[in-house]
Coordinates of C-alpha atoms in Angstrom, one line a residue:
M127 CA 11.0 15.6 -3.6
I128 CA 12.4 12.8 -5.5
G129 CA 10.3 9.5 -5.8
Y130 CA 11.6 6.1 -6.9
I131 CA 9.5 5.1 -9.5
H132 CA 8.8 1.5 -11.1
S133 CA 6.3 2.5 -13.9
F134 CA 3.2 4.4 -14.9
E135 CA -0.1 3.3 -16.2
T136 CA -2.0 6.1 -18.1
F137 CA -5.4 4.6 -18.2
G138 CA -5.8 2.6 -15.1
S139 CA -9.4 1.1 -14.7
V140 CA -9.2 -0.8 -11.6
D141 CA -7.2 1.4 -9.4
G142 CA -9.8 3.6 -7.8
P143 CA -13.0 5.3 -9.3
G144 CA -13.0 6.4 -12.9
V145 CA -10.0 6.4 -15.0
R146 CA -6.7 6.7 -13.3
F147 CA -3.2 7.8 -13.9
V148 CA -1.4 5.3 -11.9
V149 CA 2.0 5.7 -10.4
F150 CA 3.8 2.5 -9.4
V151 CA 6.6 3.2 -6.9
S152 CA 9.4 0.7 -6.3
G153 CA 10.4 -0.8 -2.9
C154 CA 8.3 -3.0 -0.5
V155 CA 9.0 -4.6 2.8
M156 CA 6.5 -7.4 2.2
R157 CA 7.3 -10.6 0.3
C158 CA 3.7 -11.7 -0.4
Q159 CA 3.9 -15.3 -1.9
Y160 CA 1.2 -14.3 -4.6
C161 CA 3.0 -11.0 -5.5
H162 CA 2.7 -10.7 -9.3
N163 CA 5.3 -7.7 -9.3
P164 CA 8.5 -9.1 -7.5
D165 CA 10.3 -6.4 -9.7
T166 CA 8.9 -3.8 -7.4
W167 CA 10.6 -5.2 -4.3
Q168 CA 13.6 -3.3 -4.5
R169 CA 14.0 0.4 -4.7
G170 CA 15.0 1.0 -8.3
S171 CA 17.1 3.5 -10.1
E172 CA 14.5 5.5 -12.0
T173 CA 13.6 8.7 -10.1
H174 CA 11.0 11.6 -10.8
T175 CA 10.3 14.6 -8.9
A176 CA 6.7 15.1 -7.8
A177 CA 6.5 18.0 -10.2
E178 CA 7.6 15.8 -13.0
V179 CA 5.1 12.9 -12.3
L180 CA 2.2 15.7 -12.0
E181 CA 3.2 17.1 -15.3
K182 CA 3.0 13.5 -16.9
A183 CA -0.4 12.9 -15.4
L184 CA -1.9 16.1 -16.5
K185 CA -1.4 15.3 -20.0
Y186 CA -4.3 12.5 -19.6
R187 CA -6.6 14.6 -17.4
T188 CA -9.2 15.1 -20.3
Y189 CA -9.9 11.3 -20.2
W190 CA -10.5 11.0 -16.4
G191 CA -14.0 12.5 -16.3
K192 CA -15.5 13.5 -13.0
E193 CA -14.5 10.4 -10.9
G194 CA -10.8 9.8 -12.2
G195 CA -7.6 11.0 -10.9
I196 CA -4.2 10.0 -9.7
T197 CA -3.5 6.7 -7.8
V198 CA -0.2 5.8 -6.3
S199 CA 0.3 2.1 -5.9
G200 CA 3.5 -0.1 -5.6
G201 CA 5.6 -1.5 -4.4
E202 CA 4.4 0.1 -1.1
P203 CA 3.9 4.0 -1.5
M204 CA 4.0 4.6 2.3
M205 CA 7.8 3.8 2.1
Q206 CA 8.0 7.1 0.3
M207 CA 5.3 9.2 2.1
P208 CA 7.0 12.6 1.8
F209 CA 7.1 12.2 -2.0
V210 CA 3.5 11.0 -2.2
T211 CA 2.4 13.7 0.1
E212 CA 4.1 16.3 -2.1
L213 CA 2.5 14.8 -5.2
F214 CA -1.0 14.6 -3.7
A215 CA -0.7 18.0 -2.4
A216 CA 0.0 19.3 -5.8
A217 CA -2.6 17.3 -7.3
K218 CA -5.4 18.5 -4.7
A219 CA -4.4 22.1 -5.4
K220 CA -5.5 21.5 -9.0
G221 CA -8.7 19.7 -7.9
I222 CA -7.6 16.2 -8.8
N223 CA -8.8 13.2 -6.9
T224 CA -6.3 11.3 -5.3
C225 CA -5.9 7.6 -4.2
L226 CA -3.6 5.7 -2.2
D227 CA -3.2 2.0 -2.8
T228 CA -1.2 0.6 0.2
S229 CA -1.0 -2.4 2.6
G230 CA -0.6 0.0 5.5
I231 CA 2.4 -1.9 6.6
M232 CA 4.3 1.2 7.3
F233 CA 1.9 2.7 9.8
R234 CA 3.7 2.9 13.1
G235 CA 3.0 4.8 16.5
D236 CA 6.2 7.0 15.9
N237 CA 5.2 8.3 12.4
R238 CA 1.7 9.4 13.0
A239 CA 2.6 13.3 12.0
E240 CA 3.9 11.9 8.6
V241 CA 0.9 9.7 8.1
D242 CA -1.6 12.6 8.9
A243 CA 0.3 14.8 6.3
L244 CA -0.5 12.2 3.6
L245 CA -4.0 11.5 4.7
N246 CA -4.7 15.1 4.7
V247 CA -4.4 15.1 0.9
T248 CA -5.7 11.7 0.2
D249 CA -9.2 11.2 -0.9
L250 CA -9.4 7.5 -1.0
V251 CA -7.3 4.7 0.5
M252 CA -7.4 1.3 -1.2
L253 CA -6.3 -0.8 1.7
D254 CA -4.9 -4.4 0.9
I255 CA -5.6 -6.8 3.9
K256 CA -3.6 -9.9 3.1
H257 CA -4.7 -12.1 5.9
I258 CA -6.8 -11.6 9.0
D259 CA -4.8 -14.1 11.2
D260 CA -1.4 -12.7 12.3
E261 CA 0.6 -15.9 12.2
E262 CA -0.9 -16.7 8.9
H263 CA -0.2 -13.3 7.7
K264 CA 3.5 -13.8 8.6
K265 CA 3.7 -17.0 6.6
L266 CA 2.1 -15.4 3.6
T267 CA 4.0 -12.0 3.6
G268 CA 6.8 -12.2 6.1
Q269 CA 5.4 -9.4 8.1
S270 CA 2.9 -9.2 11.1
N271 CA -0.6 -7.8 10.2
K272 CA -0.7 -5.7 13.4
N273 CA 0.3 -2.4 11.8
I274 CA -2.0 -3.0 9.0
L275 CA -5.1 -3.6 11.2
A276 CA -4.2 -0.7 13.3
F277 CA -4.0 1.5 10.2
A278 CA -7.5 0.4 9.1
K279 CA -8.8 1.4 12.5
Y280 CA -7.0 4.7 12.2
L281 CA -8.4 5.6 8.8
D282 CA -11.8 4.9 10.5
E283 CA -11.1 7.3 13.2
R284 CA -9.9 9.9 10.6
K285 CA -13.1 9.2 8.4
I286 CA -10.9 8.5 5.3
P287 CA -13.1 6.5 2.8
V288 CA -11.7 3.2 2.3
W289 CA -11.9 0.4 -0.4
I290 CA -10.6 -2.9 1.0
R291 CA -9.1 -5.6 -1.1
H292 CA -8.5 -9.2 -0.4
V293 CA -6.8 -11.6 -2.7
V294 CA -8.3 -15.1 -2.3
V295 CA -5.8 -17.9 -2.7
P296 CA -6.5 -21.8 -2.5
N297 CA -5.4 -23.3 0.8
I298 CA -4.4 -19.9 2.1
T299 CA -7.2 -17.2 2.2
L300 CA -10.0 -19.2 0.3
D301 CA -11.1 -20.4 3.6
E302 CA -14.6 -19.8 5.1
D303 CA -13.5 -19.2 8.8
E304 CA -10.7 -16.6 7.7
L305 CA -13.3 -14.9 5.3
F306 CA -15.8 -14.6 8.1
R307 CA -13.2 -13.3 10.6
L308 CA -12.2 -10.7 8.1
G309 CA -15.7 -9.6 7.6
K310 CA -16.2 -9.3 11.3
F311 CA -13.3 -7.1 11.5
I312 CA -14.6 -5.0 8.5
G313 CA -17.9 -4.8 10.3
T314 CA -16.3 -2.7 13.0
L315 CA -15.3 0.0 10.6
S316 CA -17.6 2.7 9.5
N317 CA -15.7 4.1 6.7
V318 CA -15.5 1.2 4.2
K319 CA -17.1 2.0 1.0
K320 CA -16.4 -1.0 -1.0
V321 CA -14.9 -4.7 -0.4
E322 CA -13.3 -6.4 -3.2
T323 CA -12.1 -10.1 -3.5
L324 CA -9.4 -10.4 -6.0
P325 CA -9.0 -13.9 -7.5
Y326 CA -5.5 -15.2 -7.2
H327 CA -3.6 -15.8 -10.7
S328 CA -0.2 -17.1 -11.6
F329 CA 0.3 -14.6 -14.3
G330 CA 3.4 -13.2 -12.7
R331 CA 5.2 -16.5 -12.6
Y332 CA 7.3 -15.5 -15.6
K333 CA 8.7 -12.5 -13.6
Y334 CA 10.1 -14.8 -11.0
E335 CA 11.6 -16.9 -13.6
K336 CA 13.3 -13.9 -15.3
L337 CA 14.6 -12.6 -12.0
G338 CA 15.9 -16.3 -11.1
I339 CA 13.5 -16.5 -8.0
D340 CA 11.6 -19.5 -7.1
Y341 CA 7.9 -19.2 -7.4
P342 CA 6.6 -19.7 -4.0
L343 CA 3.0 -21.1 -4.7
G344 CA 4.2 -23.5 -7.2
D345 CA 1.3 -25.1 -8.9
T346 CA -1.4 -23.4 -6.9
P347 CA -4.5 -23.2 -9.2
D348 CA -5.9 -19.9 -10.2
V349 CA -9.1 -18.9 -8.5
T350 CA -12.1 -18.5 -10.6
R351 CA -14.4 -15.5 -10.5
E352 CA -17.1 -17.6 -9.0
Q353 CA -15.0 -18.6 -6.1
A354 CA -13.9 -14.9 -5.5
D355 CA -17.7 -14.0 -5.4
W356 CA -18.4 -16.8 -3.0
A357 CA -15.6 -15.4 -0.9
R358 CA -17.0 -12.0 -1.1
G359 CA -20.4 -13.4 0.2
I360 CA -18.7 -15.0 3.2
I361 CA -17.0 -11.7 4.1
Q362 CA -20.4 -9.9 3.8
N363 CA -21.9 -12.4 6.2
G364 CA -19.1 -11.6 8.7
I365 CA -19.8 -7.8 8.2
D366 CA -23.6 -8.4 8.8
A367 CA -22.8 -10.4 11.9
C368 CA -21.5 -7.1 13.5
R369 CA -24.6 -5.2 12.6

């Protein structure tokens, strides 16, 4: 199975437990205003088979330790589910931990069998929830969040371990009501092992300039670690309100 690949990271430390070999696939249907990798939006020309990717990854296995493994990120990896499923199945056959970093946007009622095949060989899902409010989510990403929230609930039904990630952006998601609502939603799920609040940064602005694309967030200031930690606390308050 051929996969469309943007790049690889050989020693990822923030893409799941332990040290990870990270595969960044190309192609994404969302247009998040804070995306720092607009160069992954379109499906690129670089291709690799699942066997080739696993062979690359195995060169670094000695560095992973007990917790590390392979993460597929993007772009949006669920746009290439057959490829990721083949890669993860081959990895699992060798006892390698597998992590899917996704927005869940591709989850639909008519592709349940394809999703199940992927989840059957996935140890951990890192789920990016962009905004808990559907209308605000559409403004932020160009897409509804309904499939994403449905996917979160389905992962809970399947008892797949999940880390939830939420980027906090001034005047968009760095909002107490929004954060509390997100926490209340997370509080309905029994499979969430970690919640991370990621501070917005404008480091990717130069990529927009290089691609000739207007940077959507203009002069929006970067979020500090302290602000992100405050946001995490509000989310936790929402989680606690459900218990």
